[in-house]
PDB file of N, CA, C and O in Angstrom:
ATOM      1  N   MET A   1      -1.275   8.979  -0.054  1.00  0.00           N
ATOM      2  CA  MET A   1      -0.885   8.379   1.221  1.00  0.00           C
ATOM      3  C   MET A   1      -0.984   6.960   1.039  1.00  0.00           C
ATOM      4  O   MET A   1      -1.896   6.642   0.638  1.00  0.00           O
ATOM      5  N   ALA A   2      -0.285   6.257   2.167  1.00  0.00           N
ATOM      6  CA  ALA A   2       0.235   5.014   2.819  1.00  0.00           C
ATOM      7  C   ALA A   2      -1.407   4.638   3.168  1.00  0.00           C
ATOM      8  O   ALA A   2      -1.489   5.344   4.361  1.00  0.00           O
ATOM      9  N   ASN A   3      -1.766   3.425   3.035  1.00  0.00           N
ATOM     10  CA  ASN A   3      -2.872   2.757   3.828  1.00  0.00           C
ATOM     11  C   ASN A   3      -2.740   1.985   4.677  1.00  0.00           C
ATOM     12  O   ASN A   3      -1.249   1.089   4.216  1.00  0.00           O
ATOM     13  N   ILE A   4      -3.131   1.271   5.875  1.00  0.00           N
ATOM     14  CA  ILE A   4      -2.848   0.112   6.366  1.00  0.00           C
ATOM     15  C   ILE A   4      -2.762  -0.935   5.321  1.00  0.00           C
ATOM     16  O   ILE A   4      -3.893  -0.938   4.906  1.00  0.00           O
ATOM     17  N   ASN A   5      -2.091  -2.032   5.329  1.00  0.00           N
ATOM     18  CA  ASN A   5      -2.019  -3.563   4.527  1.00  0.00           C
ATOM     19  C   ASN A   5      -2.003  -5.152   5.292  1.00  0.00           C
ATOM     20  O   ASN A   5      -2.332  -5.526   5.223  1.00  0.00           O
ATOM     21  N   ARG A   6      -1.207  -4.333   6.842  1.00  0.00           N
ATOM     22  CA  ARG A   6      -1.906  -5.699   7.930  1.00  0.00           C
ATOM     23  C   ARG A   6      -1.534  -5.465   9.194  1.00  0.00           C
ATOM     24  O   ARG A   6      -0.689  -4.255   9.138  1.00  0.00           O
ATOM     25  N   ILE A   7      -1.520  -6.136  10.440  1.00  0.00           N
ATOM     26  CA  ILE A   7      -1.140  -6.106  11.532  1.00  0.00           C
ATOM     27  C   ILE A   7      -0.330  -7.222  11.757  1.00  0.00           C
ATOM     28  O   ILE A   7      -0.680  -8.541  11.715  1.00  0.00           O
ATOM     29  N   GLU A   8       0.365  -7.230  12.791  1.00  0.00           N
ATOM     30  CA  GLU A   8       0.764  -8.232  13.611  1.00  0.00           C
ATOM     31  C   GLU A   8       0.823  -7.858  14.600  1.00  0.00           C
ATOM     32  O   GLU A   8       1.160  -6.798  15.094  1.00  0.00           O
ATOM     33  N   LEU A   9       0.584  -8.664  15.761  1.00  0.00           N
ATOM     34  CA  LEU A   9       0.459  -8.816  17.068  1.00  0.00           C
ATOM     35  C   LEU A   9       1.443 -10.040  17.569  1.00  0.00           C
ATOM     36  O   LEU A   9       1.259 -11.095  17.544  1.00  0.00           O
ATOM     37  N   THR A  10       1.749  -9.208  19.283  1.00  0.00           N
ATOM     38  CA  THR A  10       3.117  -9.886  19.785  1.00  0.00           C
ATOM     39  C   THR A  10       2.268  -9.971  21.357  1.00  0.00           C
ATOM     40  O   THR A  10       1.052  -9.731  21.269  1.00  0.00           O
ATOM     41  N   THR A  11       2.580 -10.339  22.336  1.00  0.00           N
ATOM     42  CA  THR A  11       2.177 -10.523  23.793  1.00  0.00           C
ATOM     43  C   THR A  11       2.061  -8.963  23.964  1.00  0.00           C
ATOM     44  O   THR A  11       1.713  -8.868  24.989  1.00  0.00           O
ATOM     45  N   THR A  12       3.177  -8.249  23.114  1.00  0.00           N
ATOM     46  CA  THR A  12       3.383  -6.830  23.915  1.00  0.00           C
ATOM     47  C   THR A  12       2.637  -5.486  23.363  1.00  0.00           C
ATOM     48  O   THR A  12       2.564  -4.558  23.448  1.00  0.00           O
ATOM     49  N   SER A  13       2.680  -5.452  22.028  1.00  0.00           N
ATOM     50  CA  SER A  13       2.708  -4.877  21.275  1.00  0.00           C
ATOM     51  C   SER A  13       1.538  -5.276  19.667  1.00  0.00           C
ATOM     52  O   SER A  13       1.547  -6.264  19.438  1.00  0.00           O
ATOM     53  N   VAL A  14       0.901  -4.209  19.190  1.00  0.00           N
ATOM     54  CA  VAL A  14       0.598  -4.255  17.619  1.00  0.00           C
ATOM     55  C   VAL A  14       1.678  -3.258  16.648  1.00  0.00           C
ATOM     56  O   VAL A  14       2.084  -2.535  16.946  1.00  0.00           O
ATOM     57  N   TYR A  15       1.593  -4.291  15.371  1.00  0.00           N
ATOM     58  CA  TYR A  15       2.871  -3.677  14.486  1.00  0.00           C
ATOM     59  C   TYR A  15       1.723  -3.192  13.661  1.00  0.00           C
ATOM     60  O   TYR A  15       1.649  -4.301  12.477  1.00  0.00           O
ATOM     61  N   VAL A  16       1.389  -2.050  12.941  1.00  0.00           N
ATOM     62  CA  VAL A  16       0.595  -1.694  12.163  1.00  0.00           C
ATOM     63  C   VAL A  16       2.048  -1.440  10.904  1.00  0.00           C
ATOM     64  O   VAL A  16       2.366  -0.693  10.764  1.00  0.00           O
ATOM     65  N   PHE A  17       1.828  -1.779   9.412  1.00  0.00           N
ATOM     66  CA  PHE A  17       2.745  -2.128   8.546  1.00  0.00           C
ATOM     67  C   PHE A  17       1.829  -1.184   7.266  1.00  0.00           C
ATOM     68  O   PHE A  17       0.618  -1.492   6.927  1.00  0.00           O
ATOM     69  N   PHE A  18       2.094  -0.459   6.899  1.00  0.00           N
ATOM     70  CA  PHE A  18       1.379   0.112   5.635  1.00  0.00           C
ATOM     71  C   PHE A  18       2.018   0.149   4.153  1.00  0.00           C
ATOM     72  O   PHE A  18       3.183  -0.734   4.153  1.00  0.00           O
ATOM     73  N   SER A  19       1.358   0.377   3.285  1.00  0.00           N
ATOM     74  CA  SER A  19       1.682   0.050   1.667  1.00  0.00           C
ATOM     75  C   SER A  19       2.952   0.719   1.299  1.00  0.00           C
ATOM     76  O   SER A  19       3.117   0.334   0.387  1.00  0.00           O
ATOM     77  N   ASP A  20       3.463   1.253   1.962  1.00  0.00           N
ATOM     78  CA  ASP A  20       4.358   2.158   1.568  1.00  0.00           C
ATOM     79  C   ASP A  20       5.747   1.649   2.032  1.00  0.00           C
ATOM     80  O   ASP A  20       7.237   1.905   2.392  1.00  0.00           O
ATOM     81  N   GLY A  21       6.019   0.372   2.559  1.00  0.00           N
ATOM     82  CA  GLY A  21       6.605  -0.299   3.189  1.00  0.00           C
ATOM     83  C   GLY A  21       6.803  -0.071   5.012  1.00  0.00           C
ATOM     84  O   GLY A  21       7.893  -0.142   5.332  1.00  0.00           O
ATOM     85  N   THR A  22       6.456   1.428   5.023  1.00  0.00           N
ATOM     86  CA  THR A  22       6.927   1.396   6.365  1.00  0.00           C
ATOM     87  C   THR A  22       6.054   0.871   7.954  1.00  0.00           C
ATOM     88  O   THR A  22       5.275  -0.019   7.188  1.00  0.00           O
ATOM     89  N   PHE A  23       6.373   0.799   8.922  1.00  0.00           N
ATOM     90  CA  PHE A  23       5.108  -0.093   9.755  1.00  0.00           C
ATOM     91  C   PHE A  23       5.667   0.840  11.460  1.00  0.00           C
ATOM     92  O   PHE A  23       6.201   1.976  11.518  1.00  0.00           O
ATOM     93  N   TRP A  24       4.436   1.202  12.087  1.00  0.00           N
ATOM     94  CA  TRP A  24       4.265   1.422  13.074  1.00  0.00           C
ATOM     95  C   TRP A  24       4.073   0.517  14.331  1.00  0.00           C
ATOM     96  O   TRP A  24       3.478   0.178  14.442  1.00  0.00           O
ATOM     97  N   PRO A  25       5.375   0.167  15.448  1.00  0.00           N
ATOM     98  CA  PRO A  25       5.072  -0.186  16.831  1.00  0.00           C
ATOM     99  C   PRO A  25       4.245   0.441  17.537  1.00  0.00           C
ATOM    100  O   PRO A  25       4.481   1.772  18.067  1.00  0.00           O
ATOM    101  N   GLY A  26       3.478  -0.607  17.959  1.00  0.00           N
ATOM    102  CA  GLY A  26       2.024   0.224  19.356  1.00  0.00           C
ATOM    103  C   GLY A  26       2.558  -0.020  20.260  1.00  0.00           C
ATOM    104  O   GLY A  26       1.713  -1.889  20.623  1.00  0.00           O
ATOM    105  N   PRO A  27       3.250  -0.163  21.467  1.00  0.00           N
ATOM    106  CA  PRO A  27       3.140  -1.477  22.645  1.00  0.00           C
ATOM    107  C   PRO A  27       1.935  -1.249  23.552  1.00  0.00           C
ATOM    108  O   PRO A  27       1.164  -0.180  23.401  1.00  0.00           O
ATOM    109  N   TYR A  28       1.160  -1.959  23.673  1.00  0.00           N
ATOM    110  CA  TYR A  28       0.274  -2.145  24.751  1.00  0.00           C
ATOM    111  C   TYR A  28      -0.340  -1.328  25.485  1.00  0.00           C
ATOM    112  O   TYR A  28      -1.232  -0.862  26.039  1.00  0.00           O
ATOM    113  N   ALA A  29       1.204  -0.867  26.582  1.00  0.00           N
ATOM    114  CA  ALA A  29       1.488  -0.326  28.004  1.00  0.00           C
ATOM    115  C   ALA A  29       1.317   1.327  27.268  1.00  0.00           C
ATOM    116  O   ALA A  29       1.913   1.853  28.626  1.00  0.00           O
ATOM    117  N   THR A  30       1.094   1.577  26.471  1.00  0.00           N
ATOM    118  CA  THR A  30       1.513   3.083  25.959  1.00  0.00           C
ATOM    119  C   THR A  30       0.254   3.383  25.295  1.00  0.00           C
ATOM    120  O   THR A  30      -0.669   2.546  24.468  1.00  0.00           O
ATOM    121  N   VAL A  31      -0.089   4.941  25.152  1.00  0.00           N
ATOM    122  CA  VAL A  31      -0.905   5.540  24.367  1.00  0.00           C
ATOM    123  C   VAL A  31      -1.012   5.539  23.575  1.00  0.00           C
ATOM    124  O   VAL A  31       0.384   5.990  23.247  1.00  0.00           O
ATOM    125  N   PRO A  32      -1.456   5.492  22.587  1.00  0.00           N
ATOM    126  CA  PRO A  32      -2.982   5.339  21.834  1.00  0.00           C
ATOM    127  C   PRO A  32      -4.054   3.338  21.844  1.00  0.00           C
ATOM    128  O   PRO A  32      -4.191   3.555  22.331  1.00  0.00           O
ATOM    129  N   CYS A  33      -2.319   2.633  22.887  1.00  0.00           N
ATOM    130  CA  CYS A  33      -2.720   0.801  22.303  1.00  0.00           C
ATOM    131  C   CYS A  33      -3.459   0.608  23.881  1.00  0.00           C
ATOM    132  O   CYS A  33      -3.181  -0.847  23.666  1.00  0.00           O
ATOM    133  N   THR A  34      -3.320   1.620  24.696  1.00  0.00           N
ATOM    134  CA  THR A  34      -3.428   0.954  26.577  1.00  0.00           C
ATOM    135  C   THR A  34      -5.140  -0.293  25.967  1.00  0.00           C
ATOM    136  O   THR A  34      -5.072  -1.014  27.238  1.00  0.00           O
ATOM    137  N   PHE A  35      -6.062  -0.040  25.673  1.00  0.00           N
ATOM    138  CA  PHE A  35      -6.605  -0.700  25.263  1.00  0.00           C
ATOM    139  C   PHE A  35      -6.978  -2.232  25.174  1.00  0.00           C
ATOM    140  O   PHE A  35      -7.478  -3.254  25.651  1.00  0.00           O
ATOM    141  N   LEU A  36      -5.382  -2.968  24.289  1.00  0.00           N
ATOM    142  CA  LEU A  36      -5.176  -3.925  24.102  1.00  0.00           C
ATOM    143  C   LEU A  36      -4.692  -5.266  25.504  1.00  0.00           C
ATOM    144  O   LEU A  36      -4.296  -5.801  25.538  1.00  0.00           O
ATOM    145  N   TYR A  37      -4.121  -3.572  26.230  1.00  0.00           N
ATOM    146  CA  TYR A  37      -3.655  -4.513  27.422  1.00  0.00           C
ATOM    147  C   TYR A  37      -3.818  -5.515  28.279  1.00  0.00           C
ATOM    148  O   TYR A  37      -3.255  -6.086  28.555  1.00  0.00           O
ATOM    149  N   HIS A  38      -5.262  -4.824  28.837  1.00  0.00           N
ATOM    150  CA  HIS A  38      -6.166  -6.331  29.575  1.00  0.00           C
ATOM    151  C   HIS A  38      -6.807  -6.557  28.926  1.00  0.00           C
ATOM    152  O   HIS A  38      -7.360  -8.143  29.061  1.00  0.00           O
ATOM    153  N   ALA A  39      -6.510  -6.776  27.471  1.00  0.00           N
ATOM    154  CA  ALA A  39      -8.085  -7.524  26.316  1.00  0.00           C
ATOM    155  C   ALA A  39      -6.872  -8.892  26.177  1.00  0.00           C
ATOM    156  O   ALA A  39      -6.212  -9.156  26.353  1.00  0.00           O
ATOM    157  N   THR A  40      -8.005 -10.112  25.895  1.00  0.00           N
ATOM    158  CA  THR A  40      -7.680 -11.022  25.906  1.00  0.00           C
ATOM    159  C   THR A  40      -6.612 -11.826  24.436  1.00  0.00           C
ATOM    160  O   THR A  40      -6.724 -10.556  23.661  1.00  0.00           O
ATOM    161  N   GLU A  41      -6.196 -12.514  24.364  1.00  0.00           N
ATOM    162  CA  GLU A  41      -5.700 -12.482  22.856  1.00  0.00           C
ATOM    163  C   GLU A  41      -6.262 -12.933  21.880  1.00  0.00           C
ATOM    164  O   GLU A  41      -6.205 -12.545  21.060  1.00  0.00           O
ATOM    165  N   ALA A  42      -7.615 -13.766  22.184  1.00  0.00           N
ATOM    166  CA  ALA A  42      -8.898 -14.300  21.667  1.00  0.00           C
ATOM    167  C   ALA A  42      -9.588 -12.447  20.661  1.00  0.00           C
ATOM    168  O   ALA A  42      -9.574 -12.444  19.745  1.00  0.00           O
ATOM    169  N   GLN A  43      -9.528 -11.516  21.770  1.00  0.00           N
ATOM    170  CA  GLN A  43      -9.978 -10.659  21.580  1.00  0.00           C
ATOM    171  C   GLN A  43      -8.954  -9.208  20.486  1.00  0.00           C
ATOM    172  O   GLN A  43      -9.260  -8.625  19.709  1.00  0.00           O
ATOM    173  N   ARG A  44      -7.819  -9.463  20.818  1.00  0.00           N
ATOM    174  CA  ARG A  44      -6.693  -8.763  20.032  1.00  0.00           C
ATOM    175  C   ARG A  44      -6.846  -9.056  18.847  1.00  0.00           C
ATOM    176  O   ARG A  44      -6.597  -9.091  17.887  1.00  0.00           O
ATOM    177  N   ALA A  45      -7.039 -10.504  18.567  1.00  0.00           N
ATOM    178  CA  ALA A  45      -7.045 -11.503  17.435  1.00  0.00           C
ATOM    179  C   ALA A  45      -8.486 -10.917  16.780  1.00  0.00           C
ATOM    180  O   ALA A  45      -7.859 -11.328  14.944  1.00  0.00           O
ATOM    181  N   ASN A  46      -9.287 -10.716  16.687  1.00  0.00           N
ATOM    182  CA  ASN A  46     -10.240 -10.150  16.329  1.00  0.00           C
ATOM    183  C   ASN A  46     -10.159  -8.836  15.607  1.00  0.00           C
ATOM    184  O   ASN A  46     -11.070  -7.779  16.342  1.00  0.00           O
ATOM    185  N   TRP A  47      -9.283  -8.648  14.883  1.00  0.00           N
ATOM    186  CA  TRP A  47      -9.862  -7.498  13.995  1.00  0.00           C
ATOM    187  C   TRP A  47      -9.664  -7.153  12.319  1.00  0.00           C
ATOM    188  O   TRP A  47      -9.747  -7.832  12.353  1.00  0.00           O
ATOM    189  N   GLN A  48      -9.955  -6.293  12.343  1.00  0.00           N
ATOM    190  CA  GLN A  48     -10.340  -5.854  10.856  1.00  0.00           C
ATOM    191  C   GLN A  48     -10.558  -4.620  10.322  1.00  0.00           C
ATOM    192  O   GLN A  48      -9.886  -2.978  11.276  1.00  0.00           O
ATOM    193  N   LEU A  49     -10.061  -4.363   9.365  1.00  0.00           N
ATOM    194  CA  LEU A  49      -9.329  -2.742   8.603  1.00  0.00           C
ATOM    195  C   LEU A  49     -10.846  -2.253   8.509  1.00  0.00           C
ATOM    196  O   LEU A  49     -11.286  -3.095   8.231  1.00  0.00           O
ATOM    197  N   VAL A  50     -11.097  -0.797   8.698  1.00  0.00           N
ATOM    198  CA  VAL A  50     -11.998   0.407   8.359  1.00  0.00           C
ATOM    199  C   VAL A  50     -11.498   1.340   8.032  1.00  0.00           C
ATOM    200  O   VAL A  50     -10.273   1.997   7.717  1.00  0.00           O
ATOM    201  N   ASP A  51     -12.705   2.025   7.268  1.00  0.00           N
ATOM    202  CA  ASP A  51     -12.014   3.189   6.630  1.00  0.00           C
ATOM    203  C   ASP A  51     -11.106   3.461   5.988  1.00  0.00           C
ATOM    204  O   ASP A  51     -10.479   3.936   6.015  1.00  0.00           O
ATOM    205  N   GLN A  52     -11.864   2.620   4.982  1.00  0.00           N
ATOM    206  CA  GLN A  52     -10.651   2.646   3.520  1.00  0.00           C
ATOM    207  C   GLN A  52      -9.331   1.999   3.750  1.00  0.00           C
ATOM    208  O   GLN A  52      -8.412   2.921   3.339  1.00  0.00           O
ATOM    209  N   ASP A  53      -9.239   1.332   4.946  1.00  0.00           N
ATOM    210  CA  ASP A  53      -7.647   0.904   4.928  1.00  0.00           C
ATOM    211  C   ASP A  53      -6.786   2.066   5.971  1.00  0.00           C
ATOM    212  O   ASP A  53      -5.792   2.004   5.559  1.00  0.00           O
ATOM    213  N   THR A  54      -7.668   2.982   6.442  1.00  0.00           N
ATOM    214  CA  THR A  54      -6.691   3.903   7.247  1.00  0.00           C
ATOM    215  C   THR A  54      -7.110   3.962   8.743  1.00  0.00           C
ATOM    216  O   THR A  54      -6.559   4.574   9.290  1.00  0.00           O
ATOM    217  N   ALA A  55      -7.788   2.590   9.407  1.00  0.00           N
ATOM    218  CA  ALA A  55      -8.374   2.876  10.834  1.00  0.00           C
ATOM    219  C   ALA A  55      -7.564   0.666  11.194  1.00  0.00           C
ATOM    220  O   ALA A  55      -8.581   0.420   9.913  1.00  0.00           O
ATOM    221  N   VAL A  56      -7.898   0.105  11.849  1.00  0.00           N
ATOM    222  CA  VAL A  56      -7.958  -0.765  12.842  1.00  0.00           C
ATOM    223  C   VAL A  56      -8.958  -1.008  13.456  1.00  0.00           C
ATOM    224  O   VAL A  56      -9.225  -0.108  15.070  1.00  0.00           O
ATOM    225  N   GLU A  57     -10.105  -1.564  13.568  1.00  0.00           N
ATOM    226  CA  GLU A  57     -11.342  -2.096  14.625  1.00  0.00           C
ATOM    227  C   GLU A  57     -10.839  -3.097  15.216  1.00  0.00           C
ATOM    228  O   GLU A  57     -10.639  -4.075  14.897  1.00  0.00           O
ATOM    229  N   TRP A  58     -11.304  -3.288  16.671  1.00  0.00           N
ATOM    230  CA  TRP A  58     -11.643  -4.057  17.222  1.00  0.00           C
ATOM    231  C   TRP A  58     -12.608  -4.365  17.965  1.00  0.00           C
ATOM    232  O   TRP A  58     -13.136  -3.649  19.116  1.00  0.00           O
ATOM    233  N   PRO A  59     -14.111  -5.146  17.069  1.00  0.00           N
ATOM    234  CA  PRO A  59     -15.031  -4.984  17.333  1.00  0.00           C
ATOM    235  C   PRO A  59     -15.349  -5.555  18.658  1.00  0.00           C
ATOM    236  O   PRO A  59     -16.404  -4.853  19.613  1.00  0.00           O
ATOM    237  N   ASP A  60     -14.499  -6.449  18.795  1.00  0.00           N
ATOM    238  CA  ASP A  60     -14.903  -7.361  20.379  1.00  0.00           C
ATOM    239  C   ASP A  60     -14.957  -5.772  21.048  1.00  0.00           C
ATOM    240  O   ASP A  60     -15.153  -6.175  22.868  1.00  0.00           O
ATOM    241  N   LEU A  61     -13.826  -5.114  21.345  1.00  0.00           N
ATOM    242  CA  LEU A  61     -13.398  -3.771  22.603  1.00  0.00           C
ATOM    243  C   LEU A  61     -14.235  -2.976  21.910  1.00  0.00           C
ATOM    244  O   LEU A  61     -13.797  -1.667  22.991  1.00  0.00           O
ATOM    245  N   ALA A  62     -14.591  -2.448  20.880  1.00  0.00           N
ATOM    246  CA  ALA A  62     -15.571  -1.270  20.639  1.00  0.00           C
ATOM    247  C   ALA A  62     -14.719  -0.507  20.782  1.00  0.00           C
ATOM    248  O   ALA A  62     -14.924   0.324  21.481  1.00  0.00           O
ATOM    249  N   GLN A  63     -13.019  -0.609  19.851  1.00  0.00           N
ATOM    250  CA  GLN A  63     -12.118  -0.127  19.782  1.00  0.00           C
ATOM    251  C   GLN A  63     -11.311   0.632  18.426  1.00  0.00           C
ATOM    252  O   GLN A  63     -11.847  -0.737  18.151  1.00  0.00           O
ATOM    253  N   LYS A  64     -10.804   1.107  18.182  1.00  0.00           N
ATOM    254  CA  LYS A  64     -10.562   2.202  16.596  1.00  0.00           C
ATOM    255  C   LYS A  64      -8.796   2.226  17.078  1.00  0.00           C
ATOM    256  O   LYS A  64      -8.516   3.234  18.300  1.00  0.00           O
ATOM    257  N   LEU A  65      -8.061   2.071  15.960  1.00  0.00           N
ATOM    258  CA  LEU A  65      -6.926   2.668  16.081  1.00  0.00           C
ATOM    259  C   LEU A  65      -6.615   2.967  14.726  1.00  0.00           C
ATOM    260  O   LEU A  65      -6.767   2.559  13.705  1.00  0.00           O
ATOM    261  N   THR A  66      -6.865   4.751  14.701  1.00  0.00           N
ATOM    262  CA  THR A  66      -6.670   5.508  13.614  1.00  0.00           C
ATOM    263  C   THR A  66      -5.313   5.838  13.131  1.00  0.00           C
ATOM    264  O   THR A  66      -4.370   5.730  14.109  1.00  0.00           O
ATOM    265  N   MET A  67      -5.124   5.716  11.763  1.00  0.00           N
ATOM    266  CA  MET A  67      -3.654   6.430  11.107  1.00  0.00           C
ATOM    267  C   MET A  67      -3.545   8.207  12.119  1.00  0.00           C
ATOM    268  O   MET A  67      -2.408   8.433  12.349  1.00  0.00           O
ATOM    269  N   ALA A  68      -4.399   8.671  12.097  1.00  0.00           N
ATOM    270  CA  ALA A  68      -4.046   9.760  13.214  1.00  0.00           C
ATOM    271  C   ALA A  68      -3.730  10.041  14.159  1.00  0.00           C
ATOM    272  O   ALA A  68      -2.629  10.475  14.837  1.00  0.00           O
ATOM    273  N   GLN A  69      -4.179   8.498  15.050  1.00  0.00           N
ATOM    274  CA  GLN A  69      -3.599   8.009  16.483  1.00  0.00           C
ATOM    275  C   GLN A  69      -1.936   8.046  16.299  1.00  0.00           C
ATOM    276  O   GLN A  69      -0.906   7.792  17.067  1.00  0.00           O
ATOM    277  N   MET A  70      -1.686   7.490  15.182  1.00  0.00           N
ATOM    278  CA  MET A  70      -0.220   6.477  14.894  1.00  0.00           C
ATOM    279  C   MET A  70       0.523   7.864  14.498  1.00  0.00           C
ATOM    280  O   MET A  70       1.635   7.449  13.955  1.00  0.00           O
ATOM    281  N   GLY A  71       0.141   9.309  14.347  1.00  0.00           N
ATOM    282  CA  GLY A  71       0.903  10.231  13.655  1.00  0.00           C
ATOM    283  C   GLY A  71       0.903   9.939  12.027  1.00  0.00           C
ATOM    284  O   GLY A  71       2.233  10.854  11.378  1.00  0.00           O
ATOM    285  N   ARG A  72       0.312   9.257  11.529  1.00  0.00           N
ATOM    286  CA  ARG A  72       0.085   9.808   9.943  1.00  0.00           C
ATOM    287  C   ARG A  72      -0.808  10.081   9.364  1.00  0.00           C
ATOM    288  O   ARG A  72      -1.487  10.585   9.990  1.00  0.00           O
TER     289      ARG A  72
END
């Protein structure tokens, strides 16, 4: 199974990149990323990989985006 190795944030979406070379685009305006829609740029930028690199957590927002939510 591929793990998350990095993410990129734009003004409208989060892009999650996996160790197998694929990526998942997550627009802030759609589930499961809606918690990022009203977040500040600083809140979005404060993320960390957790759960053995199978999820991204935003501590300032008390939210997590898991691979299961991304259909992986």
